[in-house]
Short mmCIF file of C-alpha atoms in Angstrom, two decimals:
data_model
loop_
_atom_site.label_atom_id
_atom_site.label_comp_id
_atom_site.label_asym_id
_atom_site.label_seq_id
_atom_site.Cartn_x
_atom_site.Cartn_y
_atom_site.Cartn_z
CA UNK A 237 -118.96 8.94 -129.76
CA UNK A 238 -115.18 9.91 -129.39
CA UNK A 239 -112.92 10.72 -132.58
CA UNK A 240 -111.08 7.79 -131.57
CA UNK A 241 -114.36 5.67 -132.15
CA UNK A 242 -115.32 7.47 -135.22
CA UNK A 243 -111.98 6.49 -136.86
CA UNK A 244 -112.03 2.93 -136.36
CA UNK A 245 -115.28 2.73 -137.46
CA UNK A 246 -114.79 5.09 -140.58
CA UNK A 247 -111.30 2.14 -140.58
CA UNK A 248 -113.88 -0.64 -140.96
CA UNK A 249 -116.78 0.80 -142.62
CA UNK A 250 -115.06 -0.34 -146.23
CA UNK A 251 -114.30 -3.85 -145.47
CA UNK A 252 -117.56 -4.35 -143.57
CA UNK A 253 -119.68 -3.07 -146.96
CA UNK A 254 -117.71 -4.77 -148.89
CA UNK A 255 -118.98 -8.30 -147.54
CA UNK A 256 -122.27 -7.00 -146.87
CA UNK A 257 -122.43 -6.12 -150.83
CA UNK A 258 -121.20 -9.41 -151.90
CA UNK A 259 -123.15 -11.35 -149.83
CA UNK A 260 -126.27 -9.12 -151.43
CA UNK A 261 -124.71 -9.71 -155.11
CA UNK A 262 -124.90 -13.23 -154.28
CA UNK A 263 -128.28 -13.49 -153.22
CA UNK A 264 -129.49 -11.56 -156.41
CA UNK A 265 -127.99 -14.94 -158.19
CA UNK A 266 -129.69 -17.29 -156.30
CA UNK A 267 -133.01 -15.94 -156.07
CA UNK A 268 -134.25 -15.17 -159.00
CA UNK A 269 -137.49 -12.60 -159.54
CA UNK A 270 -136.96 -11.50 -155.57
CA UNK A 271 -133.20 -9.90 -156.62
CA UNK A 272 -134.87 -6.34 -156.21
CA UNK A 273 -133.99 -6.04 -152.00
CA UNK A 274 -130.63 -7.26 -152.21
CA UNK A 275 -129.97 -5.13 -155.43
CA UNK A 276 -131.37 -1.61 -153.48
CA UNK A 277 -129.14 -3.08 -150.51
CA UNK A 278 -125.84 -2.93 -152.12
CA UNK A 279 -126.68 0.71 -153.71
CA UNK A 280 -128.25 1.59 -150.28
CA UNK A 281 -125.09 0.59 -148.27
CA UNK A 282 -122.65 1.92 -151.02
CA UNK A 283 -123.95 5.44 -150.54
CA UNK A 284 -123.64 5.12 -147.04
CA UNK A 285 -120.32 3.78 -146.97
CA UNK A 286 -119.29 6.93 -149.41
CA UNK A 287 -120.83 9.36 -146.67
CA UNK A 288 -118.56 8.16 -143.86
CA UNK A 289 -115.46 7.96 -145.63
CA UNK A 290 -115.19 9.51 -148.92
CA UNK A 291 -113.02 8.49 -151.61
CA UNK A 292 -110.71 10.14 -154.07
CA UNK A 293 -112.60 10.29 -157.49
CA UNK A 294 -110.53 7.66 -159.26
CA UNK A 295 -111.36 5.36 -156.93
CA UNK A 296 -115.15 6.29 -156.61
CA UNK A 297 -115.64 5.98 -160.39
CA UNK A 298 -113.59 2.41 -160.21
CA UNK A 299 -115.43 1.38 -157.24
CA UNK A 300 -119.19 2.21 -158.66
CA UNK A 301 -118.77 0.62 -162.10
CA UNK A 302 -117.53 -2.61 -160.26
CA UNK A 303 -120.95 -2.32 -158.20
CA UNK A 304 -122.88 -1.79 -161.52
CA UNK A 305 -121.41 -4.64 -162.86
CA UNK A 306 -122.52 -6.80 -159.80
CA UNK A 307 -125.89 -6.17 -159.70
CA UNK A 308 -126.55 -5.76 -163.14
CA UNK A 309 -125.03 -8.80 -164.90
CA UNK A 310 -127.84 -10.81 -162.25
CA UNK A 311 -130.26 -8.50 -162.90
CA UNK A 312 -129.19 -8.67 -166.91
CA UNK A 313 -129.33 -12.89 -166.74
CA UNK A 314 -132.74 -12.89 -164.93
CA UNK A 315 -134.28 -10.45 -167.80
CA UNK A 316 -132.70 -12.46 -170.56
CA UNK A 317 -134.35 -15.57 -168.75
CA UNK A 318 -137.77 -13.85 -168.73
CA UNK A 319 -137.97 -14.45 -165.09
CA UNK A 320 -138.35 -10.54 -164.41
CA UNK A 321 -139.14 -7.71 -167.31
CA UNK A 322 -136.36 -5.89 -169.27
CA UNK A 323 -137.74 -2.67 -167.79
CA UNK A 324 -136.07 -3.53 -164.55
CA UNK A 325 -132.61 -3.49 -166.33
CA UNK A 326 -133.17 0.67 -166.16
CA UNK A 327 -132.51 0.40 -162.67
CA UNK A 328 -129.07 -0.18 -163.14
CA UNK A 329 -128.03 2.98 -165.32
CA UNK A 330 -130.66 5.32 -162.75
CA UNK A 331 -128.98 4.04 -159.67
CA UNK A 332 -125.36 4.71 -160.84
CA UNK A 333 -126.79 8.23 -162.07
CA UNK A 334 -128.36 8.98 -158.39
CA UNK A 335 -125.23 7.52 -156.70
CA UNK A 336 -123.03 9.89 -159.01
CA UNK A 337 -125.21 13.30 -158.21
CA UNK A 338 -124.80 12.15 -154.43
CA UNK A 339 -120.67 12.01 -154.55
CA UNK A 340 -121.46 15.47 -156.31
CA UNK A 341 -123.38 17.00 -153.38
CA UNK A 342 -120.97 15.38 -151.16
CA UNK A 343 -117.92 16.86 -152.41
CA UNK A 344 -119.22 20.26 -153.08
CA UNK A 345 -120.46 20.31 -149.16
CA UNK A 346 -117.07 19.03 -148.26
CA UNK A 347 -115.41 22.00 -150.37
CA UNK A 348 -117.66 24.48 -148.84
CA UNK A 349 -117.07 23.18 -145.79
CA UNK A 350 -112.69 23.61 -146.14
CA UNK A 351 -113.77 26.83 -147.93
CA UNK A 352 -115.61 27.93 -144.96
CA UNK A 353 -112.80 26.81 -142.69
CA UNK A 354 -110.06 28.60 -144.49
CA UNK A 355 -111.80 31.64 -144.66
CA UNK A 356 -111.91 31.27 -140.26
CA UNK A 357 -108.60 30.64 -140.13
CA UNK A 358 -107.85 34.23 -142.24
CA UNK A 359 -110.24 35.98 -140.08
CA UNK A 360 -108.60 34.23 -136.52
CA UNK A 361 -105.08 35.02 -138.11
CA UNK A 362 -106.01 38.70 -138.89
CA UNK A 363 -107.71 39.30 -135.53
CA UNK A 364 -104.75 37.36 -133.83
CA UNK A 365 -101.93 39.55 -136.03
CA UNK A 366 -103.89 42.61 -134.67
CA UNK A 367 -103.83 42.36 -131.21
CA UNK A 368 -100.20 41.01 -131.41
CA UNK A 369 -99.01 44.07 -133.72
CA UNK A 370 -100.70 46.52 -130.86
CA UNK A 371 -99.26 44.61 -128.02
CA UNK A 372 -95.50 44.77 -129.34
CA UNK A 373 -96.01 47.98 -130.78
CA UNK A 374 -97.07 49.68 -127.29
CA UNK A 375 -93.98 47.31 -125.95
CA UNK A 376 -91.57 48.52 -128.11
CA UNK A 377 -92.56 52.36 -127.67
CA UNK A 378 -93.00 52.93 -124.63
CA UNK A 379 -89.50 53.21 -123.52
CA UNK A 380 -87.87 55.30 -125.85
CA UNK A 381 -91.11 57.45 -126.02
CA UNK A 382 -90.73 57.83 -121.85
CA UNK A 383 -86.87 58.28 -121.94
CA UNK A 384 -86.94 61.17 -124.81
CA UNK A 385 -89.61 62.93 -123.33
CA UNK A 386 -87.61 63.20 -119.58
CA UNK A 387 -84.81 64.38 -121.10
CA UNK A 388 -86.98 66.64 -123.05
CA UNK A 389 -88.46 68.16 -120.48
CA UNK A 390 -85.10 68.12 -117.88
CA UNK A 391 -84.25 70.74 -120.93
CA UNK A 392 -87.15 72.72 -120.05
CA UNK A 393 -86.47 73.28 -116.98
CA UNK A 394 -83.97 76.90 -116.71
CA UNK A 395 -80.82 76.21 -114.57
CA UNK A 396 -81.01 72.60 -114.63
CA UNK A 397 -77.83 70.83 -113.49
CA UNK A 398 -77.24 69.01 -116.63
CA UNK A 399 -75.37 68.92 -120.02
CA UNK A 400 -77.52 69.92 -123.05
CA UNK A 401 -75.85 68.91 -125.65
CA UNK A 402 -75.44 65.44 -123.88
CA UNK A 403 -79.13 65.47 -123.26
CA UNK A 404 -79.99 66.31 -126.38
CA UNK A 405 -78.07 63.54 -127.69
CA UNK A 406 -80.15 61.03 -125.66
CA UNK A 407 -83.34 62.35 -127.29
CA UNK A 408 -81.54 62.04 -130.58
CA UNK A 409 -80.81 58.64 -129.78
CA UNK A 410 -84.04 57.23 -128.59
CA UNK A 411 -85.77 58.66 -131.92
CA UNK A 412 -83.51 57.04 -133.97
CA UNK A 413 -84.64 54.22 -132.37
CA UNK A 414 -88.07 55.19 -132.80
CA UNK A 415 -87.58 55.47 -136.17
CA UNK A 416 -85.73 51.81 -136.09
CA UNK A 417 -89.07 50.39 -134.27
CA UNK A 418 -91.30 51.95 -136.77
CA UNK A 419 -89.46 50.22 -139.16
CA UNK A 420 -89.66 46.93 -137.82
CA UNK A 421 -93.05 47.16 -136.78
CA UNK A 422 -94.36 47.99 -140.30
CA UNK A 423 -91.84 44.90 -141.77
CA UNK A 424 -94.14 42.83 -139.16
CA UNK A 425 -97.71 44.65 -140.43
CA UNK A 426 -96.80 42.92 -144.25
CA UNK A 427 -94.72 39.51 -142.84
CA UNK A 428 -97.59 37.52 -143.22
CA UNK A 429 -99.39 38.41 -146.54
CA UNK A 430 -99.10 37.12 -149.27
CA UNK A 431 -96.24 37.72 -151.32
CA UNK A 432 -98.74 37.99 -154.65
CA UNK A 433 -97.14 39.65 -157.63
CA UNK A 434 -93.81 39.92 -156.24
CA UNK A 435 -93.32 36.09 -156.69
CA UNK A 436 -90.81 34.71 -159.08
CA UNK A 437 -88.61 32.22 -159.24
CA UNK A 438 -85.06 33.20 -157.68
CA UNK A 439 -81.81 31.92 -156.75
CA UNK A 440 -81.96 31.85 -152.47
CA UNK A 441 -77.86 31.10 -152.84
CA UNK A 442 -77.24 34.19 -154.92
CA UNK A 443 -79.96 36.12 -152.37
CA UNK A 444 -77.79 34.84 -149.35
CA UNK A 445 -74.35 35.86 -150.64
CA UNK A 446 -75.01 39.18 -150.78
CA UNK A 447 -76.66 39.23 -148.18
CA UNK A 448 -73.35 38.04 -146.89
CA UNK A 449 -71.51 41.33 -148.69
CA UNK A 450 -73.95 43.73 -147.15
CA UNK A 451 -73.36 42.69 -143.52
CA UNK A 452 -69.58 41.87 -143.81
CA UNK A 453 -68.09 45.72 -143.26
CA UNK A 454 -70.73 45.71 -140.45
CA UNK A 455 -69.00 42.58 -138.77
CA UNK A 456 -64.92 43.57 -139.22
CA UNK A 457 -65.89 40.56 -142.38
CA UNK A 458 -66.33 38.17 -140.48
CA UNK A 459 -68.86 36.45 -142.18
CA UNK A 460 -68.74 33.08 -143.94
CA UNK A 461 -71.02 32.37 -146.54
CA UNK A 462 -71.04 28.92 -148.13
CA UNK A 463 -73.90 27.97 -150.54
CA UNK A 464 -75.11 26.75 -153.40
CA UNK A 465 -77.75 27.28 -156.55
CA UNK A 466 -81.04 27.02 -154.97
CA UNK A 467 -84.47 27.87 -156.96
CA UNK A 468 -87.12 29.27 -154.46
CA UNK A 469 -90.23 30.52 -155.47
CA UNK A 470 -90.75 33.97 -153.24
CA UNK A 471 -90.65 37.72 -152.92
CA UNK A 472 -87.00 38.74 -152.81
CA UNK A 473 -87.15 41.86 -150.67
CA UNK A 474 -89.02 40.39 -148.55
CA UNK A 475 -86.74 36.86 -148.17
CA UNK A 476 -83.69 39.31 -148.05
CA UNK A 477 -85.53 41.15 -144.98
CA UNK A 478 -86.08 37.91 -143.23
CA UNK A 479 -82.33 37.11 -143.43
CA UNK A 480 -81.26 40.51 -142.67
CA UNK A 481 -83.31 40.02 -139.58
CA UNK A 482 -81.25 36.66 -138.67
CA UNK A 483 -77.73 37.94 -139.67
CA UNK A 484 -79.01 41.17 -137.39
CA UNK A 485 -80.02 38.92 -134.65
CA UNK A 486 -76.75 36.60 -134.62
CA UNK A 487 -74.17 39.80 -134.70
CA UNK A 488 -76.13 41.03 -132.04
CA UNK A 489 -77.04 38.27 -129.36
CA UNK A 490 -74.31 36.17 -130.72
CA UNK A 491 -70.13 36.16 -132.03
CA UNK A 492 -68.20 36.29 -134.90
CA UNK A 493 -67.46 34.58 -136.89
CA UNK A 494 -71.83 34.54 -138.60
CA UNK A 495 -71.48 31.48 -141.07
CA UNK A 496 -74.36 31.44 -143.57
CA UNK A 497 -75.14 28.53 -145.58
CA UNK A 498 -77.61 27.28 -148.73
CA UNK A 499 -78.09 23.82 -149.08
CA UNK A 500 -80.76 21.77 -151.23
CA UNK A 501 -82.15 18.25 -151.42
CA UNK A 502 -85.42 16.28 -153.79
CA UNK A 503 -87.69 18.97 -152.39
CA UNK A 504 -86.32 21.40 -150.43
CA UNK A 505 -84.26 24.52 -150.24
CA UNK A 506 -82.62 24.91 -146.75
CA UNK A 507 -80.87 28.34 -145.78
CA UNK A 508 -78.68 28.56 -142.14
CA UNK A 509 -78.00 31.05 -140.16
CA UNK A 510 -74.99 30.03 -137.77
CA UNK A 511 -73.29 32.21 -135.00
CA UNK A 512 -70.89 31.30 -132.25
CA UNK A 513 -72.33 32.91 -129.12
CA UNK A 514 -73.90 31.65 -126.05
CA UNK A 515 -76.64 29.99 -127.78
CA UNK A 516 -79.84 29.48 -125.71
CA UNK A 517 -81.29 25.85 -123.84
CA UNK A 518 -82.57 23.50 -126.36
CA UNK A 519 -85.91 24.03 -124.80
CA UNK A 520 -85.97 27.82 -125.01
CA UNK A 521 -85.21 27.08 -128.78
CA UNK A 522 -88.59 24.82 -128.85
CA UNK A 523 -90.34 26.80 -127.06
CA UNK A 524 -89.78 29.84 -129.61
CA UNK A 525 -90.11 27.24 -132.48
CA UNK A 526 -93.78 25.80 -130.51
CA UNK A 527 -95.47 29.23 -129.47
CA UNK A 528 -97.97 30.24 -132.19
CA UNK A 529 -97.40 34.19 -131.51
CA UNK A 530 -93.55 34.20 -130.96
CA UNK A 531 -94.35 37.13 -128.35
CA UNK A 532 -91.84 40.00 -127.82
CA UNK A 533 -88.65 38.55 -125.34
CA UNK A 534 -86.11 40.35 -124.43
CA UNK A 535 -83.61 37.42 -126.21
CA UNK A 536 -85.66 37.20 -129.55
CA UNK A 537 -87.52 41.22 -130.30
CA UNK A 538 -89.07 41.73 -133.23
CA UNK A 539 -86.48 39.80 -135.94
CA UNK A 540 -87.95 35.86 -135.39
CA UNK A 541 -91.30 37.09 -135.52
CA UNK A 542 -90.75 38.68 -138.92
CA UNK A 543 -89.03 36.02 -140.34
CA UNK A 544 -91.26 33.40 -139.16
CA UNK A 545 -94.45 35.72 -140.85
CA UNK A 546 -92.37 36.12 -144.40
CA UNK A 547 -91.43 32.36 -144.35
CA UNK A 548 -94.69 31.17 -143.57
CA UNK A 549 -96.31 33.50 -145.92
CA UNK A 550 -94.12 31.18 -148.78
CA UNK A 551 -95.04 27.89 -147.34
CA UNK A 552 -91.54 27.88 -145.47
CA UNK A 553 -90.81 26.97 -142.06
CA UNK A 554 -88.32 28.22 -139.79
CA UNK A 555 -86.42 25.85 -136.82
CA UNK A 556 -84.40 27.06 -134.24
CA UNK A 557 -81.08 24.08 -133.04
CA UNK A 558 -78.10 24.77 -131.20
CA UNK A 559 -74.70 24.90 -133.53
CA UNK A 560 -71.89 22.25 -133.42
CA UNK A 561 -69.92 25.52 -132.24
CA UNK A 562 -72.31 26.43 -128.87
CA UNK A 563 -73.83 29.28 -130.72
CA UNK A 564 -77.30 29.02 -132.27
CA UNK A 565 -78.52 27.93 -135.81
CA UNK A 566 -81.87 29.78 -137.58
CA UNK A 567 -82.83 27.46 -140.35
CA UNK A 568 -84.82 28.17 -142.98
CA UNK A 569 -86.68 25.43 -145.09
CA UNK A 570 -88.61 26.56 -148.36
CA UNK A 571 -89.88 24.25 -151.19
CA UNK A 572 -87.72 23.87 -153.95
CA UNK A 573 -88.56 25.09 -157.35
CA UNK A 574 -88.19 22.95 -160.60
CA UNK A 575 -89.08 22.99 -163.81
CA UNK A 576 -91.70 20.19 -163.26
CA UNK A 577 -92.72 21.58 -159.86
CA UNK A 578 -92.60 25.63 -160.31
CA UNK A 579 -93.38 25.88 -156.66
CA UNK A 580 -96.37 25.58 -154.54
CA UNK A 581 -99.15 28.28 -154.33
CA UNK A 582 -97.98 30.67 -151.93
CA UNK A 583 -101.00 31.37 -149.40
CA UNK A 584 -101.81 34.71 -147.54
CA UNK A 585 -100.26 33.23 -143.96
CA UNK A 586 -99.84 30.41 -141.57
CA UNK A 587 -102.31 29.85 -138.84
CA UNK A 588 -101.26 27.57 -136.48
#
C-alpha cells in the first residue's frame, strides 16, 4: 500500500470507528446479559484506531472517558437490573487502565522512534559536513598552494630571468590568501553547531549597524544601514560573521552603494543584505537557495555556505531574491524573541 493510500485511510479511520463504536454502544442497550461482545468491540476498535493515527493527549484522555462512559452506563443499568453481576462493572475501570498503558507504549515507541531519527540525521549531517569541508578545502588550496610554490622554486633556480622581489611578492600574496582560506574554512568547521552557551538574547539592529561602521571605510562609506530594535536569540560573533560574510560578498561581486536593513513582524526578525550589481538569474538564486550542500562556485565561495550553517544552526533561514535596484538581496529570517516567547531551542544544525 502507497503513502497516498495509507493517508486516506489513516483520514477515515476516526469517522469509520466512530460509527462502528456507536453502533456497538447501542447494541449493549438493547441486548441485555449478551452486552459483553459489543462492549470488548468498542475497546478493541478504539485501540486500533489509536495505533493508526495517534492523538494529542488532551484529546486521548477526552476521547477515552467519553468511551468509558458509553459502555459503562449500559453495562452500569444492566448490573443495577440484576440482569448481569456487579463484578462485570470492573471491566470498565481495567479496560480504560489497559487502553491507557497502551497510548503509553505507543508514545514512548513513537519518541524513540523521532529520537532515533534525529540522532541519523546528526550522524548524515556530520558525515555530509565532512566530506564537503575536505572537498572545498582541497578546492580552495590548491591554487594558491601550486602558484606559491612555482614562484618559489623559479627563485631557486640561479640566473633566472625574473624579478625577485616581484616574485617574492606573489608568494607573499598567495599565503596571505592561504591564511584568508584557513580562516574561512575553520568559520565553516563551527557554522553548523550549535551555538550552546554563547546564546543570549541580543539586539540583531544594533548587531547590523555596526556591522555597518566596520565595513563603511572599506567601501569609500557607502553603506546604508536602516533598521530597527530586533530581539534575536543567537551567538553574536557568530551572527556578526555571517553578515560580515554577506556585506563581504556584496562589495565584492556587487556595487555601491551596500544597503543593509532590520525589519521585524508577530514572529520574525528579518535582516537584508542589498547591493546594486549585476545580480544573478532568479533561478541561479533558487538553485543556491534549493541545493542542500551550497557547493563551492566560482559566484558564491565560501561566504553563503557559512552563513547558511550559522543561520541554520539558530533555527534561521536564509533566501536569496533579486533587488528592486538589479543587484541581489541576502535575507536573513530568525525567530523573534519576546518576553513570552524567549526564543526557540537552538539545535546543533539543519539537515535538509
Amino acid at each position: 500500500m502507497s503513502r497516498a493510500d495509507l493517508t486516506r485511510a489513516a483520514r477515515w479511520a476516526v469517522p469509520a470507528w466512530a460509527v462502528f463504536a456507536t453502533v456497538n454502544a447501542t447494541l449493549m442497550w438493547i441486548l441485555p446479559g449478551a452486552e459483553t461482545i459489543p462492549f470488548h468491540l468498542v475497546w478493541i476498535s478504539f485501540a486500533l484506531v489509536y495505533g493508526v493515527r495517534p492523538w494529542p493527549m488532551p484529546a486521548t484522555l477526552a476521547v477515552c472517558l467519553a468511551v468509558a462512559a458509553a459502555t459503562g452506563v449500559p453495562l452500569y443499568w444492566h448490573a443495577s437490573s440484576e440482569v448481569i453481576a456487579f463484578e462485570e462493572t470492573a471491566e470498565i475501570p481495567l479496560m480504560c487502565l489497559l487502553f491507557l498503558v497502551m497510548v503509553w507504549h505507543v508514545r514512548w515507541r513513537t519518541a524513540a522512534a523521532a529520537e532515533a531519527r534525529l540522532a541519523a540525521a546528526r550522524e548524515r549531517l556530520a558525515h555530509e559536513m565532512t566530506e564537503r569541508f575536505v572537498r572545498v578545502a582541497t578546492h580552495e588550496l590548491r591554487t594558491p598552494l601550486t602558484v606559491a610554490r612555482g614562484y618559489a622554486e623559479m627563485l631557486q633556480v640561479e640566473g633566472a630571468d625574473s624579478d625577485p622581489a616581484a616574485d617574492l611578492g606573489v608568494v607573499v600574496e598567495e599565503l596571505d590568501k592561504l591564511s584568508r582560506i584557513t580562516g574561512r574554512l575553520s568559520a565553516l568547521a563551527w557554522a553548523h553547531q550549535d551555538p550552546g552557551a554563547g546564546a543570549r538574547v541580543l539586539n540583531l539592529g544594533t548587531l547590523v549597524q555596526r556591522v555597518g561602521r566596520r565595513w563603511a571605510p572599506l567601501v569609500n562609506g557607502t553603506i546604508h544601514v536602516d533598521t530597527v530594535p530586533a530581539p534575536v536569540v543567537g551567538d553574536e560573533e557568530r551572527l556578526e560573521t555571517a553578515l560580515d560574510c554577506l556585506v563581504e560578498n556584496a562589495t565584492r561581486h556587487g556595487r555601491a552603494p551596500v544597503v543593509l536593513r532590520v525589519r521585524q513582524d508577530a514572529a520574525t526578525v528579518v535582516a537584508q543584505v542589498e547591493d546594486h550589481g549585476p545580480g544573478i538569474p532568479p533561478e541561479r538564486a533558487e538553485e543556491l537557495v534549493r541545493r542542500a550542500d551550497w557547493s563551492y562556485s566560482s559566484s558564491s565561495g565560501l561566504g553563503l555556505m557559512i552563513v547558511r550553517g550559522i543561520v541554520e544552526s539558530h533555527t534561521g533561514q536564509v533566501t536569496l531574491t533579486s533587488a528592486p535596484s538589479g543587484g541581489l538581496t541576502a535575507t536573513i529570517h530568525l525567530p523573534l524573541a519576546t518576553a513570552e516567547h524567549p526564543g526557540p531551542a537552538l539545535r546543533p544544525g539543519a539537515a535538509r
